[in-house]
Amino acid sequence: MRKTELQINLSNLENNLKVIKSTTSAEIQAVIKANAYGLDINEICETIENEVESFAVITVDEALNLRKKTKKPILILQGVHEIADYDKVKDFNLDFVIHSDWQLDSMPEVDLSNSRAWLKINTGMNRLGFHPEEFINRYQKLIDKNLKELILMSHLASSSEKSDPRNMEQIKLFSNLTENFDNKRSLANSGAIFNFYEAHFDIVRPGIAIYGGKYFEHGIKPVTCLRSKITMLKNIKAGDSVGYDGSWIASSDCIIAGIPIGYADGYPYSSKSAEVSINGKKFKTAGKINMDLITINLEQDSSIKIGDWVELWGFDTNLTSFSQEFNSISYQLLTNISGRVNKNYLE
Ligand SMILES: *Cc1c(COP(=O)(O)O)cnc(C)c1O
Protein backbone atom coordinates (compact mmCIF):
# COMPACT_ATOMS: atom_id res chain seq x y z
CA MET A 1 0.00 0.00 0.00
CA ARG A 2 1.14 3.53 -0.77
CA LYS A 3 2.50 4.97 2.44
CA THR A 4 1.00 8.40 2.31
CA GLU A 5 -1.20 9.24 5.24
CA LEU A 6 -2.94 11.87 7.25
CA GLN A 7 -2.58 11.13 10.93
CA ILE A 8 -5.33 12.58 13.06
CA ASN A 9 -4.62 13.01 16.73
CA LEU A 10 -7.94 12.54 18.48
CA SER A 11 -6.70 13.53 21.91
CA ASN A 12 -5.59 16.88 20.52
CA LEU A 13 -9.00 17.22 18.89
CA GLU A 14 -10.65 16.49 22.24
CA ASN A 15 -8.33 19.02 23.86
CA ASN A 16 -9.53 21.62 21.35
CA LEU A 17 -13.15 20.98 22.19
CA LYS A 18 -12.29 21.34 25.89
CA VAL A 19 -10.53 24.65 25.20
CA ILE A 20 -13.61 25.90 23.35
CA LYS A 21 -15.91 24.76 26.16
CA SER A 22 -13.77 26.49 28.76
CA THR A 23 -13.99 29.71 26.73
CA THR A 24 -17.77 29.86 26.52
CA SER A 25 -20.87 28.87 28.44
CA ALA A 26 -22.89 28.70 25.22
CA GLU A 27 -23.90 25.39 23.70
CA ILE A 28 -21.65 23.98 20.99
CA GLN A 29 -22.73 23.27 17.46
CA ALA A 30 -19.81 21.46 15.83
CA VAL A 31 -19.43 22.58 12.23
CA ILE A 32 -18.61 19.34 10.50
CA LYS A 33 -19.09 20.44 6.87
CA ALA A 34 -16.74 19.41 4.05
CA ASN A 35 -16.24 15.96 5.57
CA ALA A 36 -15.29 17.52 8.93
CA TYR A 37 -12.78 19.84 7.24
CA GLY A 38 -11.24 16.81 5.55
CA LEU A 39 -10.84 14.71 8.72
CA ASP A 40 -13.80 12.34 8.02
CA ILE A 41 -17.26 13.21 9.19
CA ASN A 42 -18.04 9.73 10.57
CA GLU A 43 -14.93 9.45 12.73
CA ILE A 44 -15.20 13.00 14.01
CA CYS A 45 -18.90 12.66 14.77
CA GLU A 46 -18.20 9.57 16.85
CA THR A 47 -15.38 11.29 18.74
CA ILE A 48 -17.26 14.43 19.73
CA GLU A 49 -20.92 13.50 19.69
CA ASN A 50 -21.33 13.48 23.44
CA GLU A 51 -19.68 16.88 23.79
CA VAL A 52 -21.85 18.90 21.44
CA GLU A 53 -25.42 20.17 21.21
CA SER A 54 -25.69 19.71 17.45
CA PHE A 55 -23.85 19.49 14.13
CA ALA A 56 -23.75 21.69 11.03
CA VAL A 57 -23.18 20.62 7.42
CA ILE A 58 -23.66 22.17 3.99
CA THR A 59 -25.29 19.54 1.80
CA VAL A 60 -28.41 17.47 2.29
CA ASP A 61 -26.35 14.38 1.38
CA GLU A 62 -23.93 15.11 4.23
CA ALA A 63 -26.88 15.50 6.55
CA LEU A 64 -28.47 12.21 5.48
CA ASN A 65 -25.18 10.37 5.94
CA LEU A 66 -24.65 11.95 9.35
CA ARG A 67 -28.18 11.07 10.40
CA LYS A 68 -27.13 7.39 10.29
CA LYS A 69 -24.57 8.20 13.01
CA THR A 70 -26.38 10.54 15.36
CA LYS A 71 -29.77 11.54 16.68
CA LYS A 72 -28.55 15.02 17.56
CA PRO A 73 -29.80 18.04 15.59
CA ILE A 74 -28.13 18.51 12.20
CA LEU A 75 -28.27 21.97 10.62
CA ILE A 76 -28.07 22.50 6.85
CA LEU A 77 -26.05 25.73 6.96
CA GLN A 78 -27.27 27.27 3.71
CA GLY A 79 -30.74 25.79 3.92
CA VAL A 80 -32.39 23.82 1.17
CA HIS A 81 -31.55 24.53 -2.46
CA GLU A 82 -34.45 22.58 -3.99
CA ILE A 83 -37.99 22.64 -2.74
CA ALA A 84 -38.07 18.83 -2.88
CA ASP A 85 -35.34 18.79 -0.20
CA TYR A 86 -37.92 19.82 2.39
CA ASP A 87 -39.22 16.24 2.18
CA LYS A 88 -35.81 14.97 3.33
CA VAL A 89 -35.71 17.66 6.01
CA LYS A 90 -38.98 16.26 7.28
CA ASP A 91 -38.13 12.56 6.95
CA PHE A 92 -34.75 12.89 8.70
CA ASN A 93 -35.60 15.61 11.24
CA LEU A 94 -33.05 18.04 9.85
CA ASP A 95 -32.68 21.68 10.84
CA PHE A 96 -32.33 24.27 8.09
CA VAL A 97 -31.33 27.88 7.56
CA ILE A 98 -33.67 30.34 5.88
CA HIS A 99 -31.58 33.08 4.33
CA SER A 100 -33.64 34.12 1.30
CA ASP A 101 -37.25 34.85 0.46
CA TRP A 102 -37.53 32.03 -2.03
CA GLN A 103 -36.69 29.51 0.70
CA LEU A 104 -39.31 31.02 2.97
CA ASP A 105 -42.00 31.36 0.33
CA SER A 106 -41.49 27.86 -1.01
CA MET A 107 -41.73 26.19 2.38
CA PRO A 108 -44.26 23.51 1.62
CA GLU A 109 -47.13 22.32 3.71
CA VAL A 110 -45.14 19.25 4.81
CA ASP A 111 -44.93 18.77 8.54
CA LEU A 112 -41.71 20.40 9.75
CA SER A 113 -42.60 20.25 13.41
CA ASN A 114 -39.50 18.17 14.19
CA SER A 115 -37.16 20.70 12.59
CA ARG A 116 -35.59 23.86 13.89
CA ALA A 117 -35.43 26.73 11.40
CA TRP A 118 -32.51 29.15 11.71
CA LEU A 119 -33.44 32.59 10.43
CA LYS A 120 -30.32 34.26 9.09
CA ILE A 121 -29.86 38.02 9.32
CA ASN A 122 -27.35 39.89 7.19
CA THR A 123 -25.54 42.07 9.73
CA GLY A 124 -22.79 43.22 7.39
CA MET A 125 -21.20 40.35 5.56
CA ASN A 126 -23.57 40.91 2.63
CA ARG A 127 -23.54 37.29 1.70
CA LEU A 128 -26.50 35.28 3.06
CA GLY A 129 -29.38 36.54 5.16
CA PHE A 130 -32.15 39.13 5.36
CA HIS A 131 -31.47 42.83 5.69
CA PRO A 132 -32.08 44.20 9.18
CA GLU A 133 -35.18 46.08 7.97
CA GLU A 134 -36.64 42.84 6.57
CA PHE A 135 -36.02 40.85 9.72
CA ILE A 136 -39.22 41.48 11.72
CA ASN A 137 -41.44 40.71 8.77
CA ARG A 138 -39.67 37.45 7.98
CA TYR A 139 -39.65 36.54 11.66
CA GLN A 140 -43.45 36.97 11.73
CA LYS A 141 -43.85 34.77 8.68
CA LEU A 142 -41.73 31.98 10.21
CA ILE A 143 -43.10 32.11 13.71
CA ASP A 144 -46.54 31.32 12.27
CA LYS A 145 -45.28 28.00 10.91
CA ASN A 146 -45.47 24.87 12.93
CA LEU A 147 -41.76 24.43 13.60
CA LYS A 148 -40.01 22.79 16.52
CA GLU A 149 -38.07 25.97 17.22
CA LEU A 150 -36.94 29.19 15.53
CA ILE A 151 -33.33 30.22 16.11
CA LEU A 152 -31.87 33.59 15.09
CA MET A 153 -28.43 33.64 13.52
CA SER A 154 -25.86 35.73 11.71
CA HIS A 155 -22.19 35.40 10.77
CA LEU A 156 -19.21 37.72 11.29
CA ALA A 157 -17.14 38.79 8.30
CA SER A 158 -13.79 39.24 10.02
CA SER A 159 -13.91 37.44 13.35
CA SER A 160 -10.24 36.46 13.19
CA GLU A 161 -9.27 40.16 13.14
CA LYS A 162 -9.81 41.25 16.72
CA SER A 163 -9.04 44.88 15.97
CA ASP A 164 -11.47 45.21 13.05
CA PRO A 165 -14.21 47.61 14.28
CA ARG A 166 -16.76 46.02 11.94
CA ASN A 167 -16.98 43.06 14.30
CA MET A 168 -18.47 45.11 17.12
CA GLU A 169 -20.81 46.83 14.65
CA GLN A 170 -22.12 43.45 13.53
CA ILE A 171 -22.39 42.13 17.09
CA LYS A 172 -24.30 45.23 18.28
CA LEU A 173 -26.62 45.18 15.29
CA PHE A 174 -27.41 41.49 15.84
CA SER A 175 -27.87 42.00 19.56
CA ASN A 176 -30.17 45.02 19.15
CA LEU A 177 -32.32 43.44 16.47
CA THR A 178 -32.90 40.24 18.42
CA GLU A 179 -32.89 41.30 22.06
CA ASN A 180 -36.68 41.40 22.51
CA PHE A 181 -37.24 37.86 21.32
CA ASP A 182 -37.13 34.69 23.40
CA ASN A 183 -35.54 32.72 20.60
CA LYS A 184 -32.09 31.24 20.95
CA ARG A 185 -29.40 33.20 19.15
CA SER A 186 -26.18 32.16 17.40
CA LEU A 187 -23.43 34.31 15.90
CA ALA A 188 -19.96 33.02 16.76
CA ASN A 189 -17.65 30.87 14.65
CA SER A 190 -14.19 29.92 15.99
CA GLY A 191 -12.75 33.42 15.66
CA ALA A 192 -15.62 35.03 17.52
CA ILE A 193 -15.42 32.42 20.28
CA PHE A 194 -11.88 33.53 21.12
CA ASN A 195 -11.99 37.19 20.12
CA PHE A 196 -15.49 38.41 21.04
CA TYR A 197 -17.15 37.07 24.16
CA GLU A 198 -20.06 39.45 23.43
CA ALA A 199 -20.79 37.35 20.34
CA HIS A 200 -21.36 34.01 22.07
CA PHE A 201 -25.12 34.25 22.74
CA ASP A 202 -26.77 30.79 23.14
CA ILE A 203 -25.09 28.54 20.57
CA VAL A 204 -21.57 28.90 19.14
CA ARG A 205 -20.52 27.30 15.86
CA PRO A 206 -16.83 26.33 15.91
CA GLY A 207 -15.18 24.62 12.97
CA ILE A 208 -11.49 25.27 12.34
CA ALA A 209 -10.60 25.49 16.04
CA ILE A 210 -11.82 21.93 16.62
CA TYR A 211 -9.64 20.68 13.78
CA GLY A 212 -6.52 22.49 14.97
CA GLY A 213 -6.07 24.91 12.07
CA LYS A 214 -5.95 28.21 13.94
CA TYR A 215 -5.99 29.96 17.34
CA PHE A 216 -2.99 28.11 18.79
CA GLU A 217 -2.34 31.14 21.02
CA HIS A 218 -5.55 30.19 22.87
CA GLY A 219 -4.48 26.61 23.57
CA ILE A 220 -5.71 24.99 20.37
CA LYS A 221 -3.40 22.11 19.37
CA PRO A 222 -2.64 20.92 15.84
CA VAL A 223 -4.61 17.76 15.03
CA THR A 224 -3.09 16.59 11.76
CA CYS A 225 0.21 15.28 10.42
CA LEU A 226 0.54 14.75 6.68
CA ARG A 227 3.37 12.37 5.89
CA SER A 228 4.72 10.10 3.19
CA LYS A 229 7.50 7.50 3.02
CA ILE A 230 10.56 7.96 0.80
CA THR A 231 10.41 5.64 -2.23
CA MET A 232 13.31 7.10 -4.25
CA LEU A 233 16.82 8.39 -3.56
CA LYS A 234 19.32 9.56 -6.16
CA ASN A 235 22.57 11.46 -6.34
CA ILE A 236 22.77 14.42 -8.70
CA LYS A 237 25.55 16.81 -9.65
CA ALA A 238 25.81 20.55 -9.24
CA GLY A 239 24.05 22.15 -12.21
CA ASP A 240 21.61 19.25 -12.75
CA SER A 241 17.95 20.23 -12.85
CA VAL A 242 15.11 18.40 -11.11
CA GLY A 243 11.54 17.94 -12.24
CA TYR A 244 9.15 19.66 -14.63
CA ASP A 245 10.54 22.45 -16.77
CA GLY A 246 13.93 22.02 -15.14
CA SER A 247 12.98 24.91 -12.91
CA TRP A 248 15.08 23.76 -9.95
CA ILE A 249 18.83 23.49 -10.40
CA ALA A 250 21.20 21.98 -7.85
CA SER A 251 23.73 24.53 -6.64
CA SER A 252 26.03 21.72 -5.46
CA ASP A 253 26.18 17.92 -5.60
CA CYS A 254 23.28 16.57 -3.56
CA ILE A 255 20.90 13.69 -2.85
CA ILE A 256 17.31 13.96 -4.07
CA ALA A 257 14.54 12.02 -2.29
CA GLY A 258 11.10 11.31 -3.76
CA ILE A 259 7.85 10.77 -1.88
CA PRO A 260 4.55 9.53 -3.35
CA ILE A 261 2.35 12.51 -2.64
CA GLY A 262 1.43 15.50 -4.76
CA TYR A 263 -1.20 18.11 -5.38
CA ALA A 264 -3.73 15.41 -6.27
CA ASP A 265 -3.45 14.35 -2.63
CA GLY A 266 -4.21 17.87 -1.51
CA TYR A 267 -0.71 19.16 -0.88
CA PRO A 268 -0.76 22.71 -2.27
CA TYR A 269 0.81 23.21 -5.70
CA SER A 270 3.78 25.52 -5.73
CA SER A 271 6.80 26.21 -7.91
CA LYS A 272 8.70 27.48 -4.89
CA SER A 273 10.48 25.33 -2.31
CA ALA A 274 8.61 24.46 0.87
CA GLU A 275 9.91 23.08 4.16
CA VAL A 276 9.49 19.42 5.15
CA SER A 277 10.78 17.49 8.12
CA ILE A 278 12.61 14.12 8.09
CA ASN A 279 13.69 12.44 11.32
CA GLY A 280 13.38 15.80 13.06
CA LYS A 281 15.55 17.65 10.53
CA LYS A 282 14.30 20.34 8.15
CA PHE A 283 14.76 20.09 4.37
CA LYS A 284 13.36 21.88 1.32
CA THR A 285 11.36 20.53 -1.58
CA ALA A 286 13.22 20.67 -4.89
CA GLY A 287 11.34 21.64 -8.05
CA LYS A 288 7.66 22.04 -8.73
CA ILE A 289 5.12 20.08 -6.73
CA ASN A 290 3.87 17.31 -9.07
CA MET A 291 0.47 15.70 -9.18
CA ASP A 292 1.67 12.49 -7.51
CA LEU A 293 5.24 13.11 -6.40
CA ILE A 294 7.36 15.56 -4.44
CA THR A 295 11.14 15.72 -4.65
CA ILE A 296 13.27 16.91 -1.74
CA ASN A 297 16.83 18.21 -1.54
CA LEU A 298 18.61 16.16 1.14
CA GLU A 299 21.86 18.05 0.44
CA GLN A 300 24.61 15.65 1.55
CA ASP A 301 22.64 13.87 4.29
CA SER A 302 23.26 10.17 3.63
CA SER A 303 21.67 9.11 6.92
CA ILE A 304 18.21 9.30 5.33
CA LYS A 305 16.98 6.01 3.90
CA ILE A 306 14.28 4.58 1.67
CA GLY A 307 11.21 4.14 3.88
CA ASP A 308 11.93 7.08 6.17
CA TRP A 309 8.88 9.25 6.86
CA VAL A 310 8.76 12.77 5.47
CA GLU A 311 6.41 15.11 7.31
CA LEU A 312 4.85 17.65 4.99
CA TRP A 313 3.35 19.19 8.10
CA GLY A 314 3.21 17.76 11.58
CA PHE A 315 1.82 18.06 15.09
CA ASP A 316 4.23 20.92 15.76
CA THR A 317 3.34 22.89 12.61
CA ASN A 318 1.39 26.11 12.89
CA LEU A 319 -0.86 25.39 9.94
CA THR A 320 -1.92 29.02 9.60
CA SER A 321 1.66 30.28 9.14
CA PHE A 322 2.52 27.30 6.95
CA SER A 323 -0.47 27.89 4.68
CA GLN A 324 0.64 31.48 4.10
CA GLU A 325 3.71 30.15 2.27
CA PHE A 326 1.24 28.99 -0.38
CA ASN A 327 -1.01 32.08 -0.31
CA SER A 328 -3.53 29.76 1.26
CA ILE A 329 -5.33 29.28 4.56
CA SER A 330 -5.38 26.33 6.94
CA TYR A 331 -9.04 25.72 6.04
CA GLN A 332 -8.05 25.02 2.45
CA LEU A 333 -5.07 22.82 3.33
CA LEU A 334 -7.29 20.59 5.47
CA THR A 335 -10.32 20.43 3.19
CA ASN A 336 -8.15 19.72 0.13
CA ILE A 337 -6.78 16.43 1.49
CA SER A 338 -8.06 13.97 -1.09
CA GLY A 339 -9.72 10.60 -0.72
CA ARG A 340 -6.59 8.70 -1.81
CA VAL A 341 -4.72 9.73 1.35
CA ASN A 342 -5.13 7.11 4.06
CA LYS A 343 -6.44 8.49 7.31
CA ASN A 344 -5.13 7.06 10.55
CA TYR A 345 -6.55 8.03 13.90
CA LEU A 346 -4.36 8.23 16.98
CA GLU A 347 -6.10 7.96 20.32
C1 LIG B 1 -18.09 27.30 8.28
C2 LIG B 1 -18.99 28.08 9.17
C3 LIG B 1 -18.71 28.18 10.55
C4 LIG B 1 -17.44 27.65 11.17
O1 LIG B 1 -16.41 28.59 10.93
P1 LIG B 1 -14.92 28.40 11.54
O2 LIG B 1 -14.24 29.67 11.16
O3 LIG B 1 -14.34 27.21 10.88
O4 LIG B 1 -15.07 28.23 13.01
C5 LIG B 1 -19.64 28.81 11.36
N1 LIG B 1 -20.77 29.35 10.84
C6 LIG B 1 -21.06 29.30 9.51
C7 LIG B 1 -22.30 29.93 9.01
C8 LIG B 1 -20.17 28.68 8.64
O5 LIG B 1 -20.44 28.64 7.34
CSV table of C-alpha atoms and ligand atoms in Angstrom, one decimal, residues 29 31 33 37 56 58 77-78 97 120 127-128 153-155 159 187-191 193 205-211 214-215 331, ligand 1:
chain,number,residue,atom,x,y,z
A,29,GLN,CA,-22.7,23.3,17.5
A,31,VAL,CA,-19.4,22.6,12.2
A,33,LYS,CA,-19.1,20.4,6.9
A,37,TYR,CA,-12.8,19.8,7.2
A,56,ALA,CA,-23.8,21.7,11.0
A,58,ILE,CA,-23.7,22.2,4.0
A,77,LEU,CA,-26.0,25.7,7.0
A,78,GLN,CA,-27.3,27.3,3.7
A,97,VAL,CA,-31.3,27.9,7.6
A,120,LYS,CA,-30.3,34.3,9.1
A,127,ARG,CA,-23.5,37.3,1.7
A,128,LEU,CA,-26.5,35.3,3.1
A,153,MET,CA,-28.4,33.6,13.5
A,154,SER,CA,-25.9,35.7,11.7
A,155,HIS,CA,-22.2,35.4,10.8
A,159,SER,CA,-13.9,37.4,13.4
A,187,LEU,CA,-23.4,34.3,15.9
A,188,ALA,CA,-20.0,33.0,16.8
A,189,ASN,CA,-17.6,30.9,14.7
A,190,SER,CA,-14.2,29.9,16.0
A,191,GLY,CA,-12.7,33.4,15.7
A,193,ILE,CA,-15.4,32.4,20.3
A,205,ARG,CA,-20.5,27.3,15.9
A,206,PRO,CA,-16.8,26.3,15.9
A,207,GLY,CA,-15.2,24.6,13.0
A,208,ILE,CA,-11.5,25.3,12.3
A,209,ALA,CA,-10.6,25.5,16.0
A,210,ILE,CA,-11.8,21.9,16.6
A,211,TYR,CA,-9.6,20.7,13.8
A,214,LYS,CA,-6.0,28.2,13.9
A,215,TYR,CA,-6.0,30.0,17.3
A,331,TYR,CA,-9.0,25.7,6.0
B,1,LIG,C1,-18.1,27.3,8.3
B,1,LIG,C2,-19.0,28.1,9.2
B,1,LIG,C3,-18.7,28.2,10.5
B,1,LIG,C4,-17.4,27.7,11.2
B,1,LIG,O1,-16.4,28.6,10.9
B,1,LIG,P1,-14.9,28.4,11.5
B,1,LIG,O2,-14.2,29.7,11.2
B,1,LIG,O3,-14.3,27.2,10.9
B,1,LIG,O4,-15.1,28.2,13.0
B,1,LIG,C5,-19.6,28.8,11.4
B,1,LIG,N1,-20.8,29.4,10.8
B,1,LIG,C6,-21.1,29.3,9.5
B,1,LIG,C7,-22.3,29.9,9.0
B,1,LIG,C8,-20.2,28.7,8.6
B,1,LIG,O5,-20.4,28.6,7.3
